[in-house]
């Protein structure tokens, strides 16, 4: 592994799609992520990323394996979910998320630099396939609760987010998540693991995707946990700054994030009765064109048709 010897991993997490192992590597940590299904966007040499802005650049090792250097062994996701896992004051986590916003802004400013045509963001590709061609128990339950017309609407959102003509294309992270944000004791040293899902598209996708994850937590958790999630959402947007174009896509990306949770869990882990509750929360996301997700974390955008 990178010419180094490592003991047993400190953490070893696996689904049918992805395996993540974290090793101690001197004063840093090495994160090794194996994409098991072949749906990572780039392959071969990755483009250089802006330095010194909070992006931990992937080293591609072949066969879907990406390695990253990071300042910690736990992700932001481990720090905030489940809510009982959080200890200590929230301010360092909020400052860490502001760093992530700035990192995404620097990434988006690069514009389209990948070989053309770039693949759609991996989670949108997975969801589009699942919505249109899968007939598993989760899909049947989704259709029963939402109805066929809402399912068709979700598929149309996937199309809108992969239409690069709808907004000026940027270099996208492709699948930003609290699971790939690694906080540092100094919040300015926080990094976003970046490389395995790089693609082109509207910057609103990356922001909406991460906001949608925070929104799903807010909609599932006790209300006492909401203020932290609202603060994290505000910090992300403050760090990134205003979108140059494509802001109408922000709620669509945020709304689809909860649907991908259902489809990915069902596909790569298996059906769990807890997914029934997740599906029950989806109709209002469709009926509000994703704005219910943004509302859950205090993000205000013009309502549909407004």
PDB file of C-alpha atoms in Angstrom:
ATOM      1  CA  UNK A   1       0.000   0.000   0.000  1.00  0.00           C
ATOM      2  CA  UNK A   2       1.866   3.025  -1.306  1.00  0.00           C
ATOM      3  CA  UNK A   3       5.085   1.184  -0.568  1.00  0.00           C
ATOM      4  CA  UNK A   4       4.367   1.304   3.162  1.00  0.00           C
ATOM      5  CA  UNK A   5       3.648  -1.387   5.696  1.00  0.00           C
ATOM      6  CA  UNK A   6       0.560  -0.949   7.835  1.00  0.00           C
ATOM      7  CA  UNK A   7      -0.825  -2.829  10.793  1.00  0.00           C
ATOM      8  CA  UNK A   8      -4.472  -3.764  11.023  1.00  0.00           C
ATOM      9  CA  UNK A   9      -6.774  -0.893  10.083  1.00  0.00           C
ATOM     10  CA  UNK A  10      -8.166   1.307  12.811  1.00  0.00           C
ATOM     11  CA  UNK A  11     -11.514   1.241  11.030  1.00  0.00           C
ATOM     12  CA  UNK A  12     -12.814  -1.131   8.371  1.00  0.00           C
ATOM     13  CA  UNK A  13     -16.249  -0.339   6.903  1.00  0.00           C
ATOM     14  CA  UNK A  14     -17.832  -2.153   3.981  1.00  0.00           C
ATOM     15  CA  UNK A  15     -21.003  -2.342   1.924  1.00  0.00           C
ATOM     16  CA  UNK A  16     -21.560  -4.054  -1.406  1.00  0.00           C
ATOM     17  CA  UNK A  17     -20.452  -0.850  -3.143  1.00  0.00           C
ATOM     18  CA  UNK A  18     -17.549   0.501  -1.123  1.00  0.00           C
ATOM     19  CA  UNK A  19     -14.938  -0.590   1.393  1.00  0.00           C
ATOM     20  CA  UNK A  20     -13.156   2.042   3.491  1.00  0.00           C
ATOM     21  CA  UNK A  21     -10.138   1.258   5.678  1.00  0.00           C
ATOM     22  CA  UNK A  22      -8.305   3.790   7.816  1.00  0.00           C
ATOM     23  CA  UNK A  23      -4.684   3.284   8.932  1.00  0.00           C
ATOM     24  CA  UNK A  24      -2.351   5.271  11.103  1.00  0.00           C
ATOM     25  CA  UNK A  25       0.528   6.596   8.987  1.00  0.00           C
ATOM     26  CA  UNK A  26       2.986   8.486  11.173  1.00  0.00           C
ATOM     27  CA  UNK A  27       1.367  11.712  12.306  1.00  0.00           C
ATOM     28  CA  UNK A  28      -1.335  11.385   9.664  1.00  0.00           C
ATOM     29  CA  UNK A  29      -3.883   8.816   8.617  1.00  0.00           C
ATOM     30  CA  UNK A  30      -4.179   6.923   5.369  1.00  0.00           C
ATOM     31  CA  UNK A  31      -7.688   6.372   4.067  1.00  0.00           C
ATOM     32  CA  UNK A  32      -8.025   3.584   1.519  1.00  0.00           C
ATOM     33  CA  UNK A  33     -11.328   3.438  -0.358  1.00  0.00           C
ATOM     34  CA  UNK A  34     -12.078   0.539  -2.695  1.00  0.00           C
ATOM     35  CA  UNK A  35     -14.991   1.197  -5.066  1.00  0.00           C
ATOM     36  CA  UNK A  36     -16.327  -2.314  -5.563  1.00  0.00           C
ATOM     37  CA  UNK A  37     -18.977  -1.774  -8.224  1.00  0.00           C
ATOM     38  CA  UNK A  38     -17.049   0.098 -10.927  1.00  0.00           C
ATOM     39  CA  UNK A  39     -19.222   3.219 -10.734  1.00  0.00           C
ATOM     40  CA  UNK A  40     -16.508   5.683  -9.734  1.00  0.00           C
ATOM     41  CA  UNK A  41     -16.349   8.445 -12.318  1.00  0.00           C
ATOM     42  CA  UNK A  42     -12.648   8.954 -13.204  1.00  0.00           C
ATOM     43  CA  UNK A  43     -10.028   6.356 -13.992  1.00  0.00           C
ATOM     44  CA  UNK A  44      -6.328   6.512 -14.603  1.00  0.00           C
ATOM     45  CA  UNK A  45      -4.517   9.788 -13.953  1.00  0.00           C
ATOM     46  CA  UNK A  46      -6.538  12.327 -11.986  1.00  0.00           C
ATOM     47  CA  UNK A  47      -6.249  16.051 -12.678  1.00  0.00           C
ATOM     48  CA  UNK A  48      -4.257  18.092 -10.157  1.00  0.00           C
ATOM     49  CA  UNK A  49      -6.445  19.816  -7.594  1.00  0.00           C
ATOM     50  CA  UNK A  50      -6.031  23.272  -6.061  1.00  0.00           C
ATOM     51  CA  UNK A  51      -3.547  23.062  -3.187  1.00  0.00           C
ATOM     52  CA  UNK A  52      -3.899  24.457   0.296  1.00  0.00           C
ATOM     53  CA  UNK A  53      -7.691  24.794   0.241  1.00  0.00           C
ATOM     54  CA  UNK A  54      -8.821  21.701   2.140  1.00  0.00           C
ATOM     55  CA  UNK A  55      -8.907  19.112  -0.640  1.00  0.00           C
ATOM     56  CA  UNK A  56      -7.226  15.775   0.146  1.00  0.00           C
ATOM     57  CA  UNK A  57      -6.229  14.604  -3.318  1.00  0.00           C
ATOM     58  CA  UNK A  58      -6.696  10.968  -4.228  1.00  0.00           C
ATOM     59  CA  UNK A  59      -3.888   8.732  -5.372  1.00  0.00           C
ATOM     60  CA  UNK A  60      -5.397   6.220  -7.786  1.00  0.00           C
ATOM     61  CA  UNK A  61      -3.958   2.749  -7.236  1.00  0.00           C
ATOM     62  CA  UNK A  62      -5.896   0.920  -9.940  1.00  0.00           C
ATOM     63  CA  UNK A  63      -8.793  -1.525  -9.728  1.00  0.00           C
ATOM     64  CA  UNK A  64     -11.053   1.096  -8.188  1.00  0.00           C
ATOM     65  CA  UNK A  65      -8.746   1.801  -5.240  1.00  0.00           C
ATOM     66  CA  UNK A  66      -8.094   5.368  -4.065  1.00  0.00           C
ATOM     67  CA  UNK A  67      -5.837   6.460  -1.208  1.00  0.00           C
ATOM     68  CA  UNK A  68      -5.860   9.736   0.708  1.00  0.00           C
ATOM     69  CA  UNK A  69      -3.776  11.401   3.411  1.00  0.00           C
ATOM     70  CA  UNK A  70      -5.855  13.009   6.131  1.00  0.00           C
ATOM     71  CA  UNK A  71      -5.320  14.640   9.535  1.00  0.00           C
ATOM     72  CA  UNK A  72      -7.731  12.344  11.381  1.00  0.00           C
ATOM     73  CA  UNK A  73      -9.082   8.842  11.526  1.00  0.00           C
ATOM     74  CA  UNK A  74     -12.768   9.705  11.940  1.00  0.00           C
ATOM     75  CA  UNK A  75     -15.053  11.491   9.508  1.00  0.00           C
ATOM     76  CA  UNK A  76     -17.398  14.338  10.304  1.00  0.00           C
ATOM     77  CA  UNK A  77     -20.193  11.815   9.888  1.00  0.00           C
ATOM     78  CA  UNK A  78     -18.830   9.803  12.812  1.00  0.00           C
ATOM     79  CA  UNK A  79     -18.732  13.003  14.871  1.00  0.00           C
ATOM     80  CA  UNK A  80     -22.367  13.958  14.329  1.00  0.00           C
ATOM     81  CA  UNK A  81     -24.289  10.723  13.658  1.00  0.00           C
ATOM     82  CA  UNK A  82     -25.934   9.143  15.450  1.00  0.00           C
ATOM     83  CA  UNK A  83     -26.638  12.283  17.483  1.00  0.00           C
ATOM     84  CA  UNK A  84     -25.602  10.569  20.713  1.00  0.00           C
ATOM     85  CA  UNK A  85     -22.101  10.162  19.246  1.00  0.00           C
ATOM     86  CA  UNK A  86     -21.364  13.885  19.372  1.00  0.00           C
ATOM     87  CA  UNK A  87     -19.218  15.128  22.224  1.00  0.00           C
ATOM     88  CA  UNK A  88     -17.619  18.514  22.762  1.00  0.00           C
ATOM     89  CA  UNK A  89     -18.658  21.957  21.540  1.00  0.00           C
ATOM     90  CA  UNK A  90     -20.132  22.323  18.047  1.00  0.00           C
ATOM     91  CA  UNK A  91     -18.049  25.338  16.978  1.00  0.00           C
ATOM     92  CA  UNK A  92     -15.051  23.348  15.654  1.00  0.00           C
ATOM     93  CA  UNK A  93     -17.390  21.243  13.514  1.00  0.00           C
ATOM     94  CA  UNK A  94     -19.068  24.347  12.119  1.00  0.00           C
ATOM     95  CA  UNK A  95     -15.698  25.900  11.272  1.00  0.00           C
ATOM     96  CA  UNK A  96     -14.689  22.622   9.633  1.00  0.00           C
ATOM     97  CA  UNK A  97     -17.756  22.760   7.396  1.00  0.00           C
ATOM     98  CA  UNK A  98     -16.923  26.329   6.394  1.00  0.00           C
ATOM     99  CA  UNK A  99     -13.528  25.004   5.269  1.00  0.00           C
ATOM    100  CA  UNK A 100     -15.329  22.392   3.169  1.00  0.00           C
ATOM    101  CA  UNK A 101     -17.412  25.129   1.525  1.00  0.00           C
ATOM    102  CA  UNK A 102     -14.229  26.988   0.558  1.00  0.00           C
ATOM    103  CA  UNK A 103     -12.693  23.756  -0.730  1.00  0.00           C
ATOM    104  CA  UNK A 104     -15.684  23.108  -2.969  1.00  0.00           C
ATOM    105  CA  UNK A 105     -15.576  26.676  -4.244  1.00  0.00           C
ATOM    106  CA  UNK A 106     -11.936  26.242  -5.279  1.00  0.00           C
ATOM    107  CA  UNK A 107     -12.789  22.947  -6.969  1.00  0.00           C
ATOM    108  CA  UNK A 108     -15.728  24.426  -8.865  1.00  0.00           C
ATOM    109  CA  UNK A 109     -13.635  27.394 -10.007  1.00  0.00           C
ATOM    110  CA  UNK A 110     -11.422  25.057 -12.043  1.00  0.00           C
ATOM    111  CA  UNK A 111     -14.193  24.573 -14.587  1.00  0.00           C
ATOM    112  CA  UNK A 112     -14.385  21.456 -16.781  1.00  0.00           C
ATOM    113  CA  UNK A 113     -10.928  19.872 -16.956  1.00  0.00           C
ATOM    114  CA  UNK A 114     -11.696  16.147 -17.286  1.00  0.00           C
ATOM    115  CA  UNK A 115     -11.687  14.341 -20.633  1.00  0.00           C
ATOM    116  CA  UNK A 116     -15.006  14.962 -22.369  1.00  0.00           C
ATOM    117  CA  UNK A 117     -17.577  13.582 -22.008  1.00  0.00           C
ATOM    118  CA  UNK A 118     -17.348  13.141 -18.238  1.00  0.00           C
ATOM    119  CA  UNK A 119     -19.710  10.655 -16.623  1.00  0.00           C
ATOM    120  CA  UNK A 120     -22.639  11.952 -14.536  1.00  0.00           C
ATOM    121  CA  UNK A 121     -22.126  12.107 -10.754  1.00  0.00           C
ATOM    122  CA  UNK A 122     -21.996   8.460  -9.622  1.00  0.00           C
ATOM    123  CA  UNK A 123     -24.948   8.640  -7.189  1.00  0.00           C
ATOM    124  CA  UNK A 124     -27.173  10.120  -9.889  1.00  0.00           C
ATOM    125  CA  UNK A 125     -26.170   7.375 -12.334  1.00  0.00           C
ATOM    126  CA  UNK A 126     -26.949   4.731  -9.709  1.00  0.00           C
ATOM    127  CA  UNK A 127     -30.288   6.287  -8.804  1.00  0.00           C
ATOM    128  CA  UNK A 128     -31.388   6.810 -12.395  1.00  0.00           C
ATOM    129  CA  UNK A 129     -30.750   3.136 -13.169  1.00  0.00           C
ATOM    130  CA  UNK A 130     -32.528   2.041 -10.007  1.00  0.00           C
ATOM    131  CA  UNK A 131     -35.600   4.197 -10.579  1.00  0.00           C
ATOM    132  CA  UNK A 132     -35.990   3.085 -14.198  1.00  0.00           C
ATOM    133  CA  UNK A 133     -35.005  -0.576 -14.213  1.00  0.00           C
ATOM    134  CA  UNK A 134     -34.985  -2.129 -10.730  1.00  0.00           C
ATOM    135  CA  UNK A 135     -37.796  -4.270  -9.350  1.00  0.00           C
ATOM    136  CA  UNK A 136     -36.681  -5.015  -5.807  1.00  0.00           C
ATOM    137  CA  UNK A 137     -38.735  -4.774  -2.626  1.00  0.00           C
ATOM    138  CA  UNK A 138     -37.535  -1.242  -1.864  1.00  0.00           C
ATOM    139  CA  UNK A 139     -38.510  -0.008  -5.329  1.00  0.00           C
ATOM    140  CA  UNK A 140     -41.960  -1.576  -5.027  1.00  0.00           C
ATOM    141  CA  UNK A 141     -42.456   0.042  -1.623  1.00  0.00           C
ATOM    142  CA  UNK A 142     -41.242   3.397  -2.974  1.00  0.00           C
ATOM    143  CA  UNK A 143     -43.727   3.197  -5.846  1.00  0.00           C
ATOM    144  CA  UNK A 144     -46.559   2.150  -3.536  1.00  0.00           C
ATOM    145  CA  UNK A 145     -45.960   5.123  -1.219  1.00  0.00           C
ATOM    146  CA  UNK A 146     -45.102   7.798  -3.782  1.00  0.00           C
ATOM    147  CA  UNK A 147     -47.148   6.618  -6.740  1.00  0.00           C
ATOM    148  CA  UNK A 148     -45.799   6.175 -10.289  1.00  0.00           C
ATOM    149  CA  UNK A 149     -46.031   9.869 -11.210  1.00  0.00           C
ATOM    150  CA  UNK A 150     -43.786  10.950  -8.330  1.00  0.00           C
ATOM    151  CA  UNK A 151     -41.274   8.230  -9.222  1.00  0.00           C
ATOM    152  CA  UNK A 152     -41.235   9.544 -12.799  1.00  0.00           C
ATOM    153  CA  UNK A 153     -40.659  13.039 -11.416  1.00  0.00           C
ATOM    154  CA  UNK A 154     -37.617  11.833  -9.487  1.00  0.00           C
ATOM    155  CA  UNK A 155     -36.200  10.300 -12.656  1.00  0.00           C
ATOM    156  CA  UNK A 156     -36.710  13.641 -14.405  1.00  0.00           C
ATOM    157  CA  UNK A 157     -34.712  15.350 -11.640  1.00  0.00           C
ATOM    158  CA  UNK A 158     -31.848  12.968 -12.375  1.00  0.00           C
ATOM    159  CA  UNK A 159     -31.964  14.041 -16.004  1.00  0.00           C
ATOM    160  CA  UNK A 160     -31.984  17.737 -15.046  1.00  0.00           C
ATOM    161  CA  UNK A 161     -28.899  17.310 -12.864  1.00  0.00           C
ATOM    162  CA  UNK A 162     -26.955  15.580 -15.632  1.00  0.00           C
ATOM    163  CA  UNK A 163     -27.849  18.114 -18.328  1.00  0.00           C
ATOM    164  CA  UNK A 164     -24.644  20.145 -18.439  1.00  0.00           C
ATOM    165  CA  UNK A 165     -26.343  22.678 -20.720  1.00  0.00           C
ATOM    166  CA  UNK A 166     -28.602  23.756 -17.850  1.00  0.00           C
ATOM    167  CA  UNK A 167     -25.815  25.581 -16.001  1.00  0.00           C
ATOM    168  CA  UNK A 168     -22.189  26.496 -16.592  1.00  0.00           C
ATOM    169  CA  UNK A 169     -20.313  23.226 -15.931  1.00  0.00           C
ATOM    170  CA  UNK A 170     -17.791  23.077 -13.119  1.00  0.00           C
ATOM    171  CA  UNK A 171     -15.391  20.441 -11.891  1.00  0.00           C
ATOM    172  CA  UNK A 172     -17.517  18.598  -9.337  1.00  0.00           C
ATOM    173  CA  UNK A 173     -16.553  16.513  -6.351  1.00  0.00           C
ATOM    174  CA  UNK A 174     -19.385  14.253  -7.491  1.00  0.00           C
ATOM    175  CA  UNK A 175     -20.434  12.743  -4.157  1.00  0.00           C
ATOM    176  CA  UNK A 176     -19.618  15.021  -1.218  1.00  0.00           C
ATOM    177  CA  UNK A 177     -20.674  13.596   2.114  1.00  0.00           C
ATOM    178  CA  UNK A 178     -20.025  13.947   5.819  1.00  0.00           C
ATOM    179  CA  UNK A 179     -18.390  10.526   5.419  1.00  0.00           C
ATOM    180  CA  UNK A 180     -15.558  11.983   3.311  1.00  0.00           C
ATOM    181  CA  UNK A 181     -14.984  15.106   5.414  1.00  0.00           C
ATOM    182  CA  UNK A 182     -12.145  14.515   7.865  1.00  0.00           C
ATOM    183  CA  UNK A 183     -11.934  17.161  10.606  1.00  0.00           C
ATOM    184  CA  UNK A 184      -8.606  18.263  12.021  1.00  0.00           C
ATOM    185  CA  UNK A 185      -7.863  19.453  15.583  1.00  0.00           C
ATOM    186  CA  UNK A 186      -7.349  22.792  13.836  1.00  0.00           C
ATOM    187  CA  UNK A 187     -10.608  23.245  11.858  1.00  0.00           C
ATOM    188  CA  UNK A 188      -8.729  25.045   9.094  1.00  0.00           C
ATOM    189  CA  UNK A 189      -6.861  21.767   8.523  1.00  0.00           C
ATOM    190  CA  UNK A 190     -10.070  19.861   7.736  1.00  0.00           C
ATOM    191  CA  UNK A 191      -9.967  18.007   4.410  1.00  0.00           C
ATOM    192  CA  UNK A 192     -12.511  16.737   1.915  1.00  0.00           C
ATOM    193  CA  UNK A 193     -11.429  13.416   0.370  1.00  0.00           C
ATOM    194  CA  UNK A 194     -11.610  14.185  -3.352  1.00  0.00           C
ATOM    195  CA  UNK A 195     -10.951  12.188  -6.491  1.00  0.00           C
ATOM    196  CA  UNK A 196     -12.906   8.987  -6.889  1.00  0.00           C
ATOM    197  CA  UNK A 197     -16.118  10.668  -8.067  1.00  0.00           C
ATOM    198  CA  UNK A 198     -14.832  13.720  -9.962  1.00  0.00           C
ATOM    199  CA  UNK A 199     -17.015  14.787 -12.847  1.00  0.00           C
ATOM    200  CA  UNK A 200     -18.484  17.849 -14.565  1.00  0.00           C
ATOM    201  CA  UNK A 201     -21.795  19.545 -13.889  1.00  0.00           C
ATOM    202  CA  UNK A 202     -23.492  22.407 -12.079  1.00  0.00           C
ATOM    203  CA  UNK A 203     -21.846  23.479  -8.825  1.00  0.00           C
ATOM    204  CA  UNK A 204     -25.317  23.391  -7.265  1.00  0.00           C
ATOM    205  CA  UNK A 205     -25.139  19.599  -7.368  1.00  0.00           C
ATOM    206  CA  UNK A 206     -22.273  19.327  -4.875  1.00  0.00           C
ATOM    207  CA  UNK A 207     -23.792  21.855  -2.497  1.00  0.00           C
ATOM    208  CA  UNK A 208     -27.286  20.410  -2.762  1.00  0.00           C
ATOM    209  CA  UNK A 209     -26.023  16.884  -2.257  1.00  0.00           C
ATOM    210  CA  UNK A 210     -24.294  17.735   1.004  1.00  0.00           C
ATOM    211  CA  UNK A 211     -27.201  19.893   2.173  1.00  0.00           C
ATOM    212  CA  UNK A 212     -29.538  17.000   1.417  1.00  0.00           C
ATOM    213  CA  UNK A 213     -27.541  14.693   3.650  1.00  0.00           C
ATOM    214  CA  UNK A 214     -27.718  17.174   6.518  1.00  0.00           C
ATOM    215  CA  UNK A 215     -31.434  17.614   5.824  1.00  0.00           C
ATOM    216  CA  UNK A 216     -32.099  13.900   5.995  1.00  0.00           C
ATOM    217  CA  UNK A 217     -30.418  13.778   9.395  1.00  0.00           C
ATOM    218  CA  UNK A 218     -32.540  16.718  10.545  1.00  0.00           C
ATOM    219  CA  UNK A 219     -35.719  15.015   9.349  1.00  0.00           C
ATOM    220  CA  UNK A 220     -34.823  11.727  11.051  1.00  0.00           C
ATOM    221  CA  UNK A 221     -33.326  13.002  14.308  1.00  0.00           C
ATOM    222  CA  UNK A 222     -34.774  14.474  17.455  1.00  0.00           C
ATOM    223  CA  UNK A 223     -35.380  18.227  17.025  1.00  0.00           C
ATOM    224  CA  UNK A 224     -32.718  18.888  19.664  1.00  0.00           C
ATOM    225  CA  UNK A 225     -30.125  17.908  17.065  1.00  0.00           C
ATOM    226  CA  UNK A 226     -31.446  20.289  14.405  1.00  0.00           C
ATOM    227  CA  UNK A 227     -29.582  23.468  15.459  1.00  0.00           C
ATOM    228  CA  UNK A 228     -26.187  21.897  14.778  1.00  0.00           C
ATOM    229  CA  UNK A 229     -27.310  20.696  11.355  1.00  0.00           C
ATOM    230  CA  UNK A 230     -28.699  24.137  10.518  1.00  0.00           C
ATOM    231  CA  UNK A 231     -25.390  25.704  11.564  1.00  0.00           C
ATOM    232  CA  UNK A 232     -23.442  23.221   9.436  1.00  0.00           C
ATOM    233  CA  UNK A 233     -25.596  24.017   6.394  1.00  0.00           C
ATOM    234  CA  UNK A 234     -25.121  27.751   6.878  1.00  0.00           C
ATOM    235  CA  UNK A 235     -21.358  27.307   7.277  1.00  0.00           C
ATOM    236  CA  UNK A 236     -21.140  25.272   4.061  1.00  0.00           C
ATOM    237  CA  UNK A 237     -22.921  27.970   2.058  1.00  0.00           C
ATOM    238  CA  UNK A 238     -20.980  30.793   3.712  1.00  0.00           C
ATOM    239  CA  UNK A 239     -17.690  29.092   2.913  1.00  0.00           C
ATOM    240  CA  UNK A 240     -18.638  28.464  -0.704  1.00  0.00           C
ATOM    241  CA  UNK A 241     -20.237  31.799  -1.465  1.00  0.00           C
ATOM    242  CA  UNK A 242     -23.039  32.445  -3.982  1.00  0.00           C
ATOM    243  CA  UNK A 243     -23.640  30.165  -6.917  1.00  0.00           C
ATOM    244  CA  UNK A 244     -22.797  31.672 -10.294  1.00  0.00           C
ATOM    245  CA  UNK A 245     -25.585  29.729 -12.015  1.00  0.00           C
ATOM    246  CA  UNK A 246     -27.868  26.754 -11.631  1.00  0.00           C
ATOM    247  CA  UNK A 247     -29.256  27.624  -8.197  1.00  0.00           C
ATOM    248  CA  UNK A 248     -32.634  26.188  -9.229  1.00  0.00           C
ATOM    249  CA  UNK A 249     -30.974  22.761  -9.181  1.00  0.00           C
ATOM    250  CA  UNK A 250     -29.992  23.072  -5.522  1.00  0.00           C
ATOM    251  CA  UNK A 251     -33.286  21.740  -4.081  1.00  0.00           C
ATOM    252  CA  UNK A 252     -33.438  18.931  -6.647  1.00  0.00           C
ATOM    253  CA  UNK A 253     -30.035  17.629  -5.573  1.00  0.00           C
ATOM    254  CA  UNK A 254     -30.966  18.016  -1.910  1.00  0.00           C
ATOM    255  CA  UNK A 255     -34.217  16.144  -2.408  1.00  0.00           C
ATOM    256  CA  UNK A 256     -32.624  13.262  -4.319  1.00  0.00           C
ATOM    257  CA  UNK A 257     -30.069  12.661  -1.571  1.00  0.00           C
ATOM    258  CA  UNK A 258     -32.670  10.957   0.628  1.00  0.00           C
ATOM    259  CA  UNK A 259     -33.856   8.804  -2.279  1.00  0.00           C
ATOM    260  CA  UNK A 260     -30.295   7.605  -2.921  1.00  0.00           C
ATOM    261  CA  UNK A 261     -30.044   6.596   0.725  1.00  0.00           C
ATOM    262  CA  UNK A 262     -32.987   4.254   0.172  1.00  0.00           C
ATOM    263  CA  UNK A 263     -31.796   2.880  -3.169  1.00  0.00           C
ATOM    264  CA  UNK A 264     -28.160   2.416  -2.134  1.00  0.00           C
ATOM    265  CA  UNK A 265     -29.000   0.798   1.188  1.00  0.00           C
ATOM    266  CA  UNK A 266     -31.448  -1.602  -0.436  1.00  0.00           C
ATOM    267  CA  UNK A 267     -29.008  -2.456  -3.239  1.00  0.00           C
ATOM    268  CA  UNK A 268     -25.719  -2.747  -1.369  1.00  0.00           C
ATOM    269  CA  UNK A 269     -26.772  -3.674   2.171  1.00  0.00           C
ATOM    270  CA  UNK A 270     -30.263  -5.101   1.869  1.00  0.00           C
ATOM    271  CA  UNK A 271     -33.795  -4.274   2.883  1.00  0.00           C
ATOM    272  CA  UNK A 272     -34.238  -3.040   6.419  1.00  0.00           C
ATOM    273  CA  UNK A 273     -37.586  -2.160   7.971  1.00  0.00           C
ATOM    274  CA  UNK A 274     -36.092   1.211   8.909  1.00  0.00           C
ATOM    275  CA  UNK A 275     -36.216   2.095   5.201  1.00  0.00           C
ATOM    276  CA  UNK A 276     -40.003   2.129   5.483  1.00  0.00           C
ATOM    277  CA  UNK A 277     -39.740   5.244   7.651  1.00  0.00           C
ATOM    278  CA  UNK A 278     -37.264   6.826   5.209  1.00  0.00           C
ATOM    279  CA  UNK A 279     -39.639   6.219   2.283  1.00  0.00           C
ATOM    280  CA  UNK A 280     -42.538   7.716   4.249  1.00  0.00           C
ATOM    281  CA  UNK A 281     -40.603  11.011   4.419  1.00  0.00           C
ATOM    282  CA  UNK A 282     -40.182  11.293   0.653  1.00  0.00           C
ATOM    283  CA  UNK A 283     -43.564  12.446  -0.753  1.00  0.00           C
ATOM    284  CA  UNK A 284     -43.237  16.021   0.476  1.00  0.00           C
ATOM    285  CA  UNK A 285     -39.729  16.223  -1.012  1.00  0.00           C
ATOM    286  CA  UNK A 286     -41.221  15.513  -4.430  1.00  0.00           C
ATOM    287  CA  UNK A 287     -44.271  17.717  -3.934  1.00  0.00           C
ATOM    288  CA  UNK A 288     -42.104  20.711  -2.965  1.00  0.00           C
ATOM    289  CA  UNK A 289     -39.499  20.079  -5.703  1.00  0.00           C
ATOM    290  CA  UNK A 290     -36.906  19.390  -3.013  1.00  0.00           C
ATOM    291  CA  UNK A 291     -37.507  22.558  -1.011  1.00  0.00           C
ATOM    292  CA  UNK A 292     -38.652  20.567   2.029  1.00  0.00           C
ATOM    293  CA  UNK A 293     -35.078  19.297   2.337  1.00  0.00           C
ATOM    294  CA  UNK A 294     -33.613  22.788   2.292  1.00  0.00           C
ATOM    295  CA  UNK A 295     -36.247  23.993   4.753  1.00  0.00           C
ATOM    296  CA  UNK A 296     -35.189  21.277   7.194  1.00  0.00           C
ATOM    297  CA  UNK A 297     -31.753  22.899   7.533  1.00  0.00           C
ATOM    298  CA  UNK A 298     -32.899  26.486   7.349  1.00  0.00           C
ATOM    299  CA  UNK A 299     -31.847  27.202   3.761  1.00  0.00           C
ATOM    300  CA  UNK A 300     -34.224  29.608   2.086  1.00  0.00           C
ATOM    301  CA  UNK A 301     -34.549  29.686  -1.682  1.00  0.00           C
ATOM    302  CA  UNK A 302     -37.421  30.865  -3.906  1.00  0.00           C
ATOM    303  CA  UNK A 303     -40.341  28.430  -3.798  1.00  0.00           C
ATOM    304  CA  UNK A 304     -41.312  26.528  -6.964  1.00  0.00           C
ATOM    305  CA  UNK A 305     -42.834  29.005  -9.374  1.00  0.00           C
ATOM    306  CA  UNK A 306     -41.783  31.912  -7.147  1.00  0.00           C
TER     307      UNK A 306
END
